[in-house]
Short mmCIF file of C-alpha atoms and ligand atoms in Angstrom, two decimals:
data_model
loop_
_atom_site.label_atom_id
_atom_site.label_comp_id
_atom_site.label_asym_id
_atom_site.label_seq_id
_atom_site.Cartn_x
_atom_site.Cartn_y
_atom_site.Cartn_z
CA UNK W 6 3.55 -1.96 28.58
CA UNK W 7 1.77 -3.26 25.47
CA UNK W 8 -2.04 -4.26 26.46
CA UNK W 9 -3.01 -7.28 23.98
CA UNK W 10 -4.29 -10.72 25.30
CA UNK W 11 -3.65 -11.93 21.72
CA UNK W 12 -0.41 -13.80 21.25
CA UNK W 13 1.82 -13.20 18.43
CA UNK W 14 2.43 -16.23 16.22
CA UNK W 15 5.33 -17.98 14.66
CA UNK W 16 4.94 -17.81 10.71
CA UNK W 17 5.32 -20.77 8.40
CA UNK W 18 4.92 -20.87 4.69
CA UNK W 19 1.57 -22.11 3.28
CA UNK W 20 2.15 -24.10 0.44
CA UNK W 21 -0.19 -26.56 -1.33
CA UNK W 22 -2.81 -26.24 1.53
CA UNK W 23 -0.41 -27.08 4.28
CA UNK W 24 1.63 -24.82 6.67
CA UNK W 25 5.45 -25.90 6.28
CA UNK W 26 8.81 -25.06 7.47
CA UNK W 27 11.69 -24.21 4.92
CA UNK W 28 13.34 -27.19 3.54
CA UNK W 29 16.66 -26.27 5.33
CA UNK W 30 14.78 -25.26 8.52
CA UNK W 31 15.97 -21.64 7.89
CA UNK W 32 14.13 -18.78 10.15
CA UNK W 33 14.55 -15.44 10.92
CA UNK W 34 13.23 -13.52 14.02
CA UNK W 35 10.09 -11.09 13.94
CA UNK W 36 10.73 -8.13 15.99
CA UNK W 37 8.16 -5.79 17.63
CA UNK W 38 8.98 -2.14 16.56
CA UNK W 39 7.54 -0.68 19.73
CA UNK W 40 9.22 -2.82 22.41
CA UNK W 41 12.27 -3.97 20.12
CA UNK W 42 11.55 -7.38 21.61
CA UNK W 43 11.13 -10.91 19.60
CA UNK W 44 7.52 -11.36 18.54
CA UNK W 45 8.43 -14.99 17.17
CA UNK W 46 10.15 -16.69 14.19
CA UNK W 47 9.44 -16.67 10.49
CA UNK W 48 10.30 -19.32 8.05
CA UNK W 49 12.79 -18.14 5.49
CA UNK W 50 12.16 -19.22 1.97
CA UNK W 51 14.11 -19.00 -1.06
CA UNK W 52 14.27 -20.75 -4.38
CA UNK W 53 13.29 -24.14 -3.17
CA UNK W 54 10.19 -23.04 -1.55
CA UNK W 55 9.13 -20.51 -4.32
CA UNK W 56 9.54 -23.48 -6.67
CA UNK W 57 7.34 -25.89 -4.54
CA UNK W 58 4.86 -23.17 -4.17
CA UNK W 59 4.74 -22.42 -7.98
CA UNK W 60 4.36 -26.04 -8.94
CA UNK W 61 1.59 -26.36 -6.37
CA UNK W 62 -0.24 -23.15 -7.98
CA UNK W 63 0.21 -24.45 -11.31
CA UNK W 64 -1.41 -27.88 -10.50
CA UNK W 65 -4.46 -25.86 -9.13
CA UNK W 66 -4.81 -24.07 -12.35
CA UNK W 67 -6.15 -27.20 -13.73
CA UNK W 68 -7.94 -27.92 -10.71
CA UNK W 69 -11.65 -27.29 -9.07
CA UNK W 70 -10.86 -23.32 -8.81
CA UNK W 71 -11.09 -22.55 -12.70
CA UNK W 72 -13.94 -24.95 -13.18
CA UNK W 73 -15.88 -23.67 -10.30
CA UNK W 74 -19.22 -21.81 -11.32
CA UNK W 75 -18.75 -18.32 -10.90
CA UNK W 76 -21.42 -18.17 -8.30
CA UNK W 77 -19.52 -20.72 -6.05
CA UNK W 78 -16.27 -18.71 -6.63
CA UNK W 79 -17.88 -15.38 -5.66
CA UNK W 80 -19.50 -17.29 -2.46
CA UNK W 81 -15.79 -18.30 -1.29
CA UNK W 82 -14.59 -14.93 -2.06
CA UNK W 83 -17.30 -13.22 0.19
CA UNK W 84 -16.82 -15.77 2.83
CA UNK W 85 -13.29 -14.71 2.83
CA UNK W 86 -14.37 -11.13 3.84
CA UNK W 87 -16.77 -12.48 6.43
CA UNK W 88 -14.14 -14.51 8.24
CA UNK W 89 -11.76 -11.54 8.34
CA UNK W 90 -14.24 -9.61 10.12
CA UNK W 91 -14.87 -12.34 12.48
CA UNK W 92 -11.32 -12.44 13.29
CA UNK W 93 -10.86 -8.73 13.08
CA UNK W 94 -9.72 -8.09 16.90
CA UNK W 95 -6.78 -10.94 16.39
CA UNK W 96 -5.87 -9.76 13.01
CA UNK W 97 -5.90 -5.93 14.28
CA UNK W 98 -3.63 -6.84 17.32
CA UNK W 99 -1.14 -9.00 15.23
CA UNK W 100 -0.99 -5.74 12.67
CA UNK W 101 -0.27 -3.33 15.23
CA UNK W 102 2.17 -5.87 16.82
CA UNK W 103 3.97 -6.18 13.24
CA UNK W 104 3.90 -2.59 12.54
CA UNK W 105 3.74 -0.60 15.55
CA UNK W 106 0.83 1.36 14.13
CA UNK W 107 -2.05 2.49 16.67
CA UNK W 108 -4.60 -0.16 17.43
CA UNK W 109 -7.54 2.27 16.58
CA UNK W 110 -6.06 2.52 13.07
CA UNK W 111 -5.85 -1.53 12.53
CA UNK W 112 -9.16 -1.87 13.83
CA UNK W 113 -10.88 1.05 11.89
CA UNK W 114 -8.91 0.97 8.77
CA UNK W 115 -6.57 -1.72 7.89
CA UNK W 116 -8.73 -4.89 8.78
CA UNK W 117 -12.01 -3.63 7.84
CA UNK W 118 -10.54 -2.51 4.50
CA UNK W 119 -8.90 -5.99 4.07
CA UNK W 120 -12.32 -7.55 4.50
CA UNK W 121 -14.14 -5.03 1.95
CA UNK W 122 -11.40 -5.58 -0.67
CA UNK W 123 -12.76 -9.17 -0.66
CA UNK W 124 -16.61 -8.18 -0.48
CA UNK W 125 -15.98 -5.57 -3.18
CA UNK W 126 -14.41 -7.81 -5.65
CA UNK W 127 -16.77 -10.59 -5.07
CA UNK W 128 -19.69 -8.26 -5.94
CA UNK W 129 -17.66 -6.33 -8.69
CA UNK W 130 -17.04 -9.81 -10.64
CA UNK W 131 -20.67 -9.88 -11.21
CA UNK W 132 -20.35 -6.75 -13.42
CA UNK W 133 -17.55 -8.07 -15.33
CA UNK W 134 -18.58 -8.47 -19.14
CA UNK W 135 -16.57 -8.61 -22.16
CA UNK W 136 -17.39 -7.24 -25.73
CA UNK W 137 -18.63 -8.07 -29.08
CA UNK W 138 -18.03 -6.49 -32.41
CA UNK W 139 -20.44 -6.82 -35.47
CA UNK W 140 -18.35 -6.55 -38.78
CA UNK W 141 -21.46 -5.77 -41.06
CA UNK W 142 -22.66 -9.01 -42.44
CA UNK W 143 -19.25 -10.48 -42.94
CA UNK W 144 -18.27 -11.53 -39.07
CA UNK W 145 -18.95 -11.50 -35.63
CA UNK W 146 -16.24 -10.92 -33.04
CA UNK W 147 -16.63 -11.79 -29.41
CA UNK W 148 -13.70 -11.49 -26.51
CA UNK W 149 -13.58 -13.98 -23.86
CA UNK W 150 -11.85 -13.64 -20.62
CA UNK W 151 -9.51 -16.11 -18.99
CA UNK W 152 -7.30 -16.07 -15.86
CA UNK W 153 -3.45 -14.79 -16.64
CA UNK W 154 -2.19 -17.97 -14.88
CA UNK W 155 -0.02 -18.20 -11.98
CA UNK W 156 0.40 -14.60 -10.38
CA UNK W 157 3.11 -13.54 -7.92
CA UNK W 158 2.05 -10.95 -5.26
CA UNK W 159 4.93 -9.06 -3.59
CA UNK W 160 4.03 -6.78 -0.99
CA UNK W 161 5.23 -3.95 1.26
CA UNK W 162 5.10 -3.62 5.12
CA UNK W 163 3.23 -0.36 5.70
CA UNK W 164 -0.52 -1.61 5.24
CA UNK W 165 0.18 -5.37 5.33
CA UNK W 166 -3.16 -6.76 5.12
CA UNK W 167 -4.93 -4.11 3.47
CA UNK W 168 -2.60 -4.19 0.56
CA UNK W 169 -2.26 -7.79 0.25
CA UNK W 170 -5.83 -8.37 -0.14
CA UNK W 171 -5.92 -5.41 -2.38
CA UNK W 172 -4.20 -7.66 -4.87
CA UNK W 173 -5.40 -11.15 -3.71
CA UNK W 174 -9.03 -10.64 -4.09
CA UNK W 175 -9.32 -9.67 -7.76
CA UNK W 176 -6.29 -11.93 -8.82
CA UNK W 177 -8.65 -14.94 -7.15
CA UNK W 178 -11.74 -13.57 -8.50
CA UNK W 179 -10.16 -13.60 -12.00
CA UNK W 180 -9.61 -17.26 -11.59
CA UNK W 181 -5.92 -17.14 -11.08
CA UNK W 182 -3.81 -19.09 -8.65
CA UNK W 183 -1.17 -17.39 -6.42
CA UNK W 184 2.33 -17.30 -4.84
CA UNK W 185 2.45 -14.21 -2.51
CA UNK W 186 5.30 -12.85 -0.51
CA UNK W 187 4.50 -10.62 2.33
CA UNK W 188 7.05 -8.27 3.45
CA UNK W 189 9.62 -9.84 5.92
CA UNK W 190 8.72 -7.18 8.52
CA UNK W 191 5.02 -7.90 8.73
CA UNK W 192 4.64 -11.77 8.26
CA UNK W 193 1.61 -12.49 10.89
CA UNK W 194 -1.31 -11.27 9.36
CA UNK W 195 -0.65 -12.60 5.88
CA UNK W 196 -0.22 -15.89 7.60
CA UNK W 197 -3.29 -15.92 9.22
CA UNK W 198 -5.18 -14.77 5.98
CA UNK W 199 -4.15 -18.31 4.30
CA UNK W 200 -5.64 -19.86 7.02
CA UNK W 201 -8.91 -17.95 6.39
CA UNK W 202 -8.79 -18.57 2.68
CA UNK W 203 -8.53 -22.24 3.15
CA UNK W 204 -11.54 -22.16 5.85
CA UNK W 205 -13.55 -20.18 3.46
CA UNK W 206 -13.00 -23.07 0.66
CA UNK W 207 -10.30 -21.76 -1.35
CA UNK W 208 -8.99 -25.15 -2.71
CA UNK W 209 -5.37 -26.44 -2.12
CA UNK W 210 -2.73 -25.09 -4.12
CA UNK W 211 -4.71 -21.97 -5.22
CA UNK W 212 -3.03 -19.73 -2.78
CA UNK W 213 0.49 -20.26 -1.56
CA UNK W 214 2.45 -17.99 0.72
CA UNK W 215 6.27 -18.08 1.08
CA UNK W 216 8.15 -15.84 3.87
CA UNK W 217 11.45 -14.31 3.07
CA UNK W 218 13.45 -11.25 1.95
CA UNK W 219 13.76 -9.55 -1.47
CA UNK W 220 17.23 -10.08 -3.04
CA UNK W 221 18.76 -13.58 -3.02
CA UNK W 222 15.75 -14.86 -1.13
CA UNK W 223 11.79 -15.61 -1.68
CA UNK W 224 11.23 -12.14 -3.33
CA UNK W 225 14.13 -12.30 -6.24
CA UNK W 226 13.04 -16.12 -6.74
CA UNK W 227 9.36 -15.27 -7.32
CA UNK W 228 10.34 -12.66 -9.83
CA UNK W 229 12.49 -14.87 -11.78
CA UNK W 230 10.46 -18.00 -11.45
CA UNK W 231 9.85 -18.88 -15.26
CA UNK W 232 6.15 -20.28 -14.45
CA UNK W 233 5.06 -17.17 -12.90
CA UNK W 234 2.76 -15.41 -15.67
CA UNK W 235 2.53 -11.98 -13.84
CA UNK W 236 3.81 -9.86 -11.03
CA UNK W 237 1.90 -7.25 -9.00
CA UNK W 238 4.25 -5.58 -6.88
CA UNK W 239 3.70 -2.55 -4.26
CA UNK W 240 6.94 -1.21 -2.63
CA UNK W 241 9.76 1.18 -3.35
CA UNK W 242 10.68 2.37 -6.81
CA UNK W 243 14.16 1.36 -6.63
CA UNK W 244 12.94 -2.12 -5.71
CA UNK W 245 10.52 -2.04 -8.59
CA UNK W 246 13.54 -1.36 -11.11
CA UNK W 247 15.29 -4.52 -9.93
CA UNK W 248 11.98 -6.67 -9.99
CA UNK W 249 11.48 -5.38 -13.46
CA UNK W 250 15.11 -6.51 -14.81
CA UNK W 251 14.60 -9.67 -13.26
CA UNK W 252 11.13 -10.30 -14.77
CA UNK W 253 12.07 -9.26 -17.92
CA UNK W 254 14.02 -12.35 -18.81
CA UNK W 255 10.56 -14.48 -18.66
CA UNK W 256 8.47 -11.62 -20.04
CA UNK W 257 6.06 -11.17 -16.94
CA UNK W 258 3.25 -8.98 -17.07
CA UNK W 259 3.85 -6.38 -14.34
CA UNK W 260 1.52 -3.99 -12.31
CA UNK W 261 3.56 -1.52 -9.88
CA UNK W 262 2.44 0.69 -7.09
CA UNK W 263 5.67 2.45 -6.12
CA UNK W 264 6.78 5.22 -4.29
CA UNK W 265 5.54 8.84 -3.80
CA UNK W 266 6.13 12.51 -2.80
CA UNK W 267 2.84 13.78 -2.75
CA UNK W 268 2.05 17.48 -2.80
CA UNK W 269 -0.72 18.86 -0.45
CA UNK W 270 -1.65 22.28 -2.30
CA UNK W 271 -3.48 24.98 0.07
CA UNK W 272 -4.86 27.87 -1.52
CA UNK W 273 -5.78 30.97 0.86
CA UNK W 274 -9.49 30.76 -0.09
CA UNK W 275 -9.82 27.31 1.53
CA UNK W 276 -11.45 26.62 4.95
CA UNK W 277 -8.38 26.64 7.23
CA UNK W 278 -9.89 24.34 9.90
CA UNK W 279 -11.15 21.71 7.45
CA UNK W 280 -7.95 21.85 5.92
CA UNK W 281 -5.91 21.34 9.00
CA UNK W 282 -7.98 18.62 10.20
CA UNK W 283 -7.49 16.64 7.19
CA UNK W 284 -3.73 17.66 6.73
CA UNK W 285 -2.73 16.08 10.16
CA UNK W 286 -4.05 12.84 8.55
CA UNK W 287 -2.29 13.22 5.24
CA UNK W 288 0.89 14.40 7.08
CA UNK W 289 0.99 11.76 10.20
CA UNK W 290 -1.25 8.87 9.92
CA UNK W 291 0.39 5.60 10.11
CA UNK W 292 3.56 7.49 11.28
CA UNK W 293 3.49 8.97 7.77
CA UNK W 294 4.14 5.24 6.45
CA UNK W 295 1.63 5.81 3.67
CA UNK W 296 2.79 6.13 -0.06
CA UNK W 297 0.02 8.91 -0.45
CA UNK W 298 0.96 10.90 2.54
CA UNK W 299 0.90 14.53 1.33
CA UNK W 300 4.83 15.38 2.59
CA UNK W 301 5.18 18.54 0.59
CA UNK W 302 2.79 21.16 1.83
CA UNK W 303 2.35 24.24 -0.33
CA UNK W 304 0.56 27.18 1.20
CA UNK W 305 -0.36 30.31 -0.72
CA UNK W 306 1.72 33.19 0.85
CA UNK W 307 -1.22 35.01 2.47
CA UNK W 308 -2.36 32.06 4.44
CA UNK W 309 1.12 30.74 5.37
CA UNK W 310 1.63 32.08 8.76
CA UNK W 311 -1.93 31.27 9.92
CA UNK W 312 -1.78 27.66 8.39
CA UNK W 313 1.57 27.14 10.16
CA UNK W 314 0.53 28.31 13.75
CA UNK W 315 -2.54 26.13 13.45
CA UNK W 316 -0.46 23.18 12.08
CA UNK W 317 2.17 23.35 14.67
CA UNK W 318 -0.44 23.81 17.59
CA UNK W 319 -2.45 20.66 16.25
CA UNK W 320 0.57 18.80 15.79
CA UNK W 321 1.95 19.34 19.46
CA UNK W 322 -1.29 17.55 20.55
CA UNK W 323 -0.48 14.33 18.74
CA UNK W 324 0.13 11.41 21.42
CA UNK W 325 3.02 9.40 20.11
CA UNK W 326 3.41 6.07 22.07
CA UNK W 327 2.42 2.53 22.87
CA UNK W 328 0.24 1.39 19.64
CA UNK W 329 -2.24 -0.61 22.20
CA UNK W 330 -2.81 2.64 24.21
CA UNK W 331 -6.25 4.13 23.17
CA UNK W 332 -4.95 7.67 23.49
CA UNK W 333 -1.95 7.03 21.19
CA UNK W 334 -2.25 8.71 17.47
CA UNK W 335 1.24 7.96 16.36
CA UNK W 336 2.85 4.46 17.06
CA UNK W 337 6.44 3.44 16.23
CA UNK W 338 8.30 3.31 12.83
CA UNK W 339 8.51 -0.09 11.27
CA UNK W 340 12.21 -0.79 12.14
CA UNK W 341 15.42 0.21 13.36
CA UNK W 342 16.65 0.62 9.97
CA UNK W 343 13.82 2.64 8.88
CA UNK W 344 14.13 4.86 12.10
CA UNK W 345 17.72 5.78 11.35
CA UNK W 346 16.69 6.37 7.59
CA UNK W 347 13.98 8.73 8.51
CA UNK W 348 15.98 10.45 11.34
CA UNK W 349 18.99 10.91 8.59
CA UNK W 350 16.59 13.30 6.72
CA UNK W 351 15.77 15.34 9.62
CA UNK W 352 19.56 15.88 10.22
CA UNK W 353 20.01 16.45 6.27
CA UNK W 354 17.10 19.03 6.47
CA UNK W 355 19.36 21.14 8.98
CA UNK W 356 22.39 20.77 6.66
CA UNK W 357 20.12 22.02 3.45
CA UNK W 358 18.94 25.08 5.54
CA UNK W 359 15.72 23.87 6.81
CA UNK W 360 14.40 25.06 10.18
CA UNK W 361 12.60 22.33 12.31
CA UNK W 362 9.64 24.17 13.69
CA UNK W 363 8.28 21.26 15.57
CA UNK W 364 9.48 17.79 16.48
CA UNK W 365 12.62 15.97 15.05
CA UNK W 366 13.65 13.92 17.63
CA UNK W 367 12.65 10.64 19.77
CA UNK W 368 9.90 11.80 22.37
CA UNK W 369 11.01 12.15 25.85
CA UNK W 370 10.46 8.76 27.94
CA UNK W 371 10.18 6.59 24.94
CA UNK W 372 13.89 5.38 24.81
CA UNK W 373 12.92 1.98 23.78
CA UNK W 374 11.09 1.40 20.50
CA UNK W 375 11.30 3.22 17.18
CA UNK W 376 9.46 6.34 18.25
CA UNK W 377 9.67 9.78 16.44
CA UNK W 378 7.89 12.98 17.02
CA UNK W 379 5.91 14.08 14.12
CA UNK W 380 8.30 16.68 12.39
CA UNK W 381 7.48 19.82 10.57
CA UNK W 382 10.38 21.55 8.52
CA UNK W 383 10.02 25.01 6.57
CA UNK W 384 12.77 26.94 4.88
CA UNK W 385 14.15 24.53 2.66
CA UNK W 386 14.78 25.24 -1.27
CA UNK W 387 12.61 23.12 -3.79
CA UNK W 388 15.72 21.65 -4.99
CA UNK W 389 16.95 20.17 -1.80
CA UNK W 390 16.81 16.34 -1.07
CA UNK W 391 14.51 16.41 1.69
CA UNK W 392 11.54 18.24 -0.50
CA UNK W 393 12.69 15.70 -3.39
CA UNK W 394 12.97 12.36 -1.69
CA UNK W 395 10.75 9.84 -0.33
CA UNK W 396 11.24 9.63 3.19
CA UNK W 397 8.29 7.49 4.10
CA UNK W 398 7.86 8.78 7.93
CA UNK W 399 6.07 11.57 9.90
CA UNK W 400 8.08 14.24 8.54
CA UNK W 401 6.72 17.13 6.24
CA UNK W 402 8.04 20.21 4.53
CA UNK W 403 5.66 23.48 4.43
CA UNK W 404 6.64 25.75 1.52
CA UNK W 405 4.91 29.22 0.72
CA UNK W 406 3.81 29.92 -3.00
CA UNK W 407 2.44 33.04 -4.87
CA UNK W 408 0.73 32.01 -8.00
CA UNK W 409 -0.70 28.91 -9.32
CA UNK W 410 1.77 28.71 -12.12
CA UNK W 411 4.83 28.77 -9.50
CA UNK W 412 3.04 26.07 -7.41
CA UNK W 413 2.45 23.83 -10.25
CA UNK W 414 5.96 23.84 -11.72
CA UNK W 415 7.09 22.84 -8.14
CA UNK W 416 4.45 20.00 -7.69
CA UNK W 417 5.39 18.67 -11.01
CA UNK W 418 9.19 19.11 -10.83
CA UNK W 419 9.31 15.34 -9.39
CA UNK W 420 10.03 11.97 -11.04
CA UNK W 421 7.10 10.80 -9.05
CA UNK W 422 3.51 11.04 -9.83
CA UNK W 423 1.17 8.98 -7.23
CA UNK W 424 -1.03 11.29 -5.85
CA UNK W 425 -1.86 15.01 -4.61
CA UNK W 426 -4.40 17.09 -2.72
CA UNK W 427 -6.00 20.64 -3.67
CA UNK W 428 -7.64 22.80 -1.23
CA UNK W 429 -9.72 25.54 -2.59
CA UNK W 430 -13.59 26.84 -2.83
CA UNK W 431 -12.97 28.02 -6.17
CA UNK W 432 -14.58 25.30 -8.37
CA UNK W 433 -12.95 26.53 -11.79
CA UNK W 434 -9.58 26.74 -10.02
CA UNK W 435 -10.12 23.18 -8.75
CA UNK W 436 -10.62 21.71 -12.11
CA UNK W 437 -7.98 23.65 -13.64
CA UNK W 438 -5.15 22.82 -11.29
CA UNK W 439 -6.14 19.21 -10.59
CA UNK W 440 -5.86 18.89 -14.47
CA UNK W 441 -2.43 20.08 -14.79
CA UNK W 442 -1.02 17.98 -11.93
CA UNK W 443 1.13 15.10 -12.90
CA UNK W 444 -0.40 12.27 -10.70
CA UNK W 445 -2.39 9.35 -10.83
CA UNK W 446 -4.84 10.34 -8.18
CA UNK W 447 -5.84 14.03 -7.12
CA UNK W 448 -8.06 14.70 -4.27
CA UNK W 449 -9.75 18.04 -3.91
CA UNK W 450 -10.86 19.14 -0.50
CA UNK W 451 -10.20 15.73 0.79
CA UNK W 452 -7.50 13.01 1.21
CA UNK W 453 -7.62 9.12 1.03
CA UNK W 454 -11.32 9.05 0.04
CA UNK W 455 -11.64 5.81 -1.69
CA UNK W 456 -14.20 4.58 -4.16
CA UNK W 457 -12.51 1.23 -4.99
CA UNK W 458 -14.00 1.16 -8.63
CA UNK W 459 -11.73 3.96 -9.56
CA UNK W 460 -8.27 3.86 -11.08
CA UNK W 461 -5.66 3.83 -8.49
CA UNK W 462 -2.04 4.08 -9.09
CA UNK W 463 0.78 6.26 -10.17
CA UNK W 464 2.39 7.69 -13.22
CA UNK W 465 6.18 8.65 -13.79
CA UNK W 466 8.08 6.58 -11.30
CA UNK W 467 5.22 6.02 -9.12
CA UNK W 468 3.86 3.29 -10.62
CA UNK W 469 3.01 1.03 -13.80
CA UNK W 470 -0.70 0.34 -14.61
CA UNK W 471 -4.00 0.99 -12.25
CA UNK W 472 -5.56 -1.28 -9.50
CA UNK W 473 -9.31 -0.84 -8.53
CA UNK W 474 -12.49 -2.13 -10.35
CA UNK W 475 -12.17 -2.94 -13.79
CA UNK W 476 -8.56 -2.07 -13.91
CA UNK W 477 -7.64 -4.95 -11.39
CA UNK W 478 -9.54 -7.54 -13.65
CA UNK W 479 -7.97 -6.26 -16.91
CA UNK W 480 -4.39 -6.86 -15.23
CA UNK W 481 -5.42 -10.41 -13.66
CA UNK W 482 -7.22 -11.64 -16.90
CA UNK W 483 -6.26 -12.39 -20.60
CA UNK W 484 -8.76 -11.43 -23.40
CA UNK W 485 -9.11 -13.62 -26.52
CA UNK W 486 -11.10 -12.13 -29.55
CA UNK W 487 -12.92 -14.92 -31.35
CA UNK W 488 -14.06 -13.80 -34.99
CA UNK W 489 -16.70 -15.94 -36.79
CA UNK W 490 -17.29 -15.64 -40.24
CA UNK W 491 -20.79 -15.39 -41.16
N1 NAD U 9 1.99 3.02 -4.54
C1 NAD U 9 1.27 2.41 -3.59
O1 NAD U 9 -0.02 2.03 -3.73
C2 NAD U 9 2.16 2.13 -2.50
C3 NAD U 9 1.54 1.35 -1.31
C4 NAD U 9 2.42 1.08 -0.21
C5 NAD U 9 3.67 1.39 -0.09
N2 NAD U 9 4.31 1.92 -1.41
C6 NAD U 9 5.59 2.15 -1.14
O2 NAD U 9 6.32 0.96 -0.70
C7 NAD U 9 7.58 1.42 -0.19
C8 NAD U 9 7.52 0.92 1.34
O3 NAD U 9 7.33 -0.31 1.43
P1 NAD U 9 8.51 -1.45 1.69
O4 NAD U 9 9.80 -0.77 2.28
O5 NAD U 9 8.10 -2.83 1.97
O6 NAD U 9 9.25 -1.41 0.03
P2 NAD U 9 10.44 -2.54 -0.31
O7 NAD U 9 10.43 -2.04 -1.92
O8 NAD U 9 11.54 -2.34 0.57
O9 NAD U 9 9.83 -3.88 -0.23
C9 NAD U 9 8.73 -4.19 -0.84
C10 NAD U 9 8.56 -5.71 -0.94
O10 NAD U 9 9.41 -6.16 -2.04
C11 NAD U 9 10.23 -7.13 -1.50
N3 NAD U 9 11.89 -7.01 -2.14
C12 NAD U 9 12.59 -6.36 -1.92
N4 NAD U 9 13.62 -6.28 -2.58
C13 NAD U 9 13.03 -7.33 -3.94
C14 NAD U 9 13.68 -7.95 -4.70
N5 NAD U 9 15.23 -7.67 -5.25
N6 NAD U 9 13.01 -8.78 -5.45
C15 NAD U 9 11.79 -9.20 -5.20
N7 NAD U 9 11.27 -8.65 -4.27
C16 NAD U 9 11.81 -7.71 -3.31
C17 NAD U 9 10.35 -7.04 -0.08
O11 NAD U 9 10.82 -8.16 0.76
C18 NAD U 9 8.68 -6.55 0.12
O12 NAD U 9 8.28 -7.79 0.31
C19 NAD U 9 7.56 3.20 -0.16
O13 NAD U 9 8.25 3.43 -1.44
C20 NAD U 9 6.33 3.29 -0.49
O14 NAD U 9 5.92 4.57 -1.21
C21 NAD U 9 3.50 2.33 -2.40
O1 6OH U 10 0.49 3.35 1.37
C1 6OH U 10 -0.18 3.19 0.21
C2 6OH U 10 -1.69 3.15 0.31
C3 6OH U 10 -1.95 2.42 -0.63
C4 6OH U 10 -4.08 2.38 -0.54
C5 6OH U 10 -4.46 1.91 -1.23
O2 6OH U 10 -3.65 1.07 -2.57
C6 6OH U 10 -6.00 1.87 -1.49
O3 6OH U 10 -6.54 2.87 -0.67
O4 6OH U 10 -6.49 1.16 -2.43
#
């Protein structure tokens, strides 16, 4: 039985400062992944709703937002962060109802970080400068920064409000207007966020939200609308390729945060208890539905057995169940389709010669809801699909290695390049190995430790561009160099 007195909400679009249904009245059901019950209905937008939203955003470009003095815009952004915190309990409950993630996770990570995204960028904007270049006594050059224009934000379902605000805050701070499309599986917190932005003083038309699906729906319409100047997308690599092809027709600026198959490299000289404590999170937090999860665990051979024994013992202690139960560590996967997809990889692992040393099936007594035991697999060859394809669930493979060269060869033998963790107390080895890993983010003796000023993003097929600090502003603004002859 789910314990929350927060009621789920029906979700309308938010266009030009008003909550509206689709023009054709189309809706789709929102399902609670922990109970398989209907939470409510969601307006399903398409070409017409996206066009209304883009027109509103374009009009708002010449409205009060761009002309607002920076200090006033900063105050509005700070207020958004404050109101998110004021409504933390409500937002956390809606996030857990939508995603199936444990309520402690929504309350301690997702919602506070959503507020911090706004507080961070409202402060960071004050540090933004441009540049001036003196050309002897011939000329003086200076750069001026202006918003890109109307920006499209397309978001995934795993950390819905955290990742939406990670884009929305800098996009607004840079003076843009927005059309955002949350994932169809997690519509509720994005809907409340638009209300919060309006209450904080964001003028009508500056932010617009259209619910819907990807192909032949709001997502595709957003990527092809000619008046969308830039798109920031977070989602699967395969989806990114489709959006890129569509957006190419109108040469949109693109920022991509895509999939990963991240290594967690454990050398024998590391502190095993410390490694295990963090590896439990990097393996199974948010049901393993985090792009940064270290799903390929490489352990130096002399530490392999001791690690595996402790890792299995700790995993056995994880409570899987009702997201609203305080003791729950692992909630429900996001949907029936995703549950089937993740489970299919577990079956594939057996076909590929792997051994399931823990988990692998639906937990006893949880017949309803998309629950899956945290799963540890050994004995797989480096070339098999389960070691190379993103599963995006509570499933990890553990692989022994003998030398640095060997493990680096395996670690980099992937078309992904998002993140990695390295565990060692040998400082020189830490620097040496970190510098050879083909990933956008490398954590040494930690995981998911975040300073929002740093470049965040992937290389190869894990992303294009970086988010965070100045990197976000570079994407959400245009620079003009003015050259004055002296
Ligand atoms: N690199 C990162 O920072 C990061 C963060 C979170 C998630 N992810 C990745 O996201 C994926 C999981 O999220 P997901 O299942 O929501 O991804 P997804 O690609 O299925 O969907 C993401 C968003 O794209 C929309 N979409 C789908 N097809 C589209 C199309 N043809 N045109 C326009 N929009 C379309 C969806 O409606 C959704 O809003 C995983 O691969 C994960 O690694 C990456
Ligand atoms: O699932 C992916 C998590 C992404 C996290 C961030 O983008 C972040 O911490 O800024």
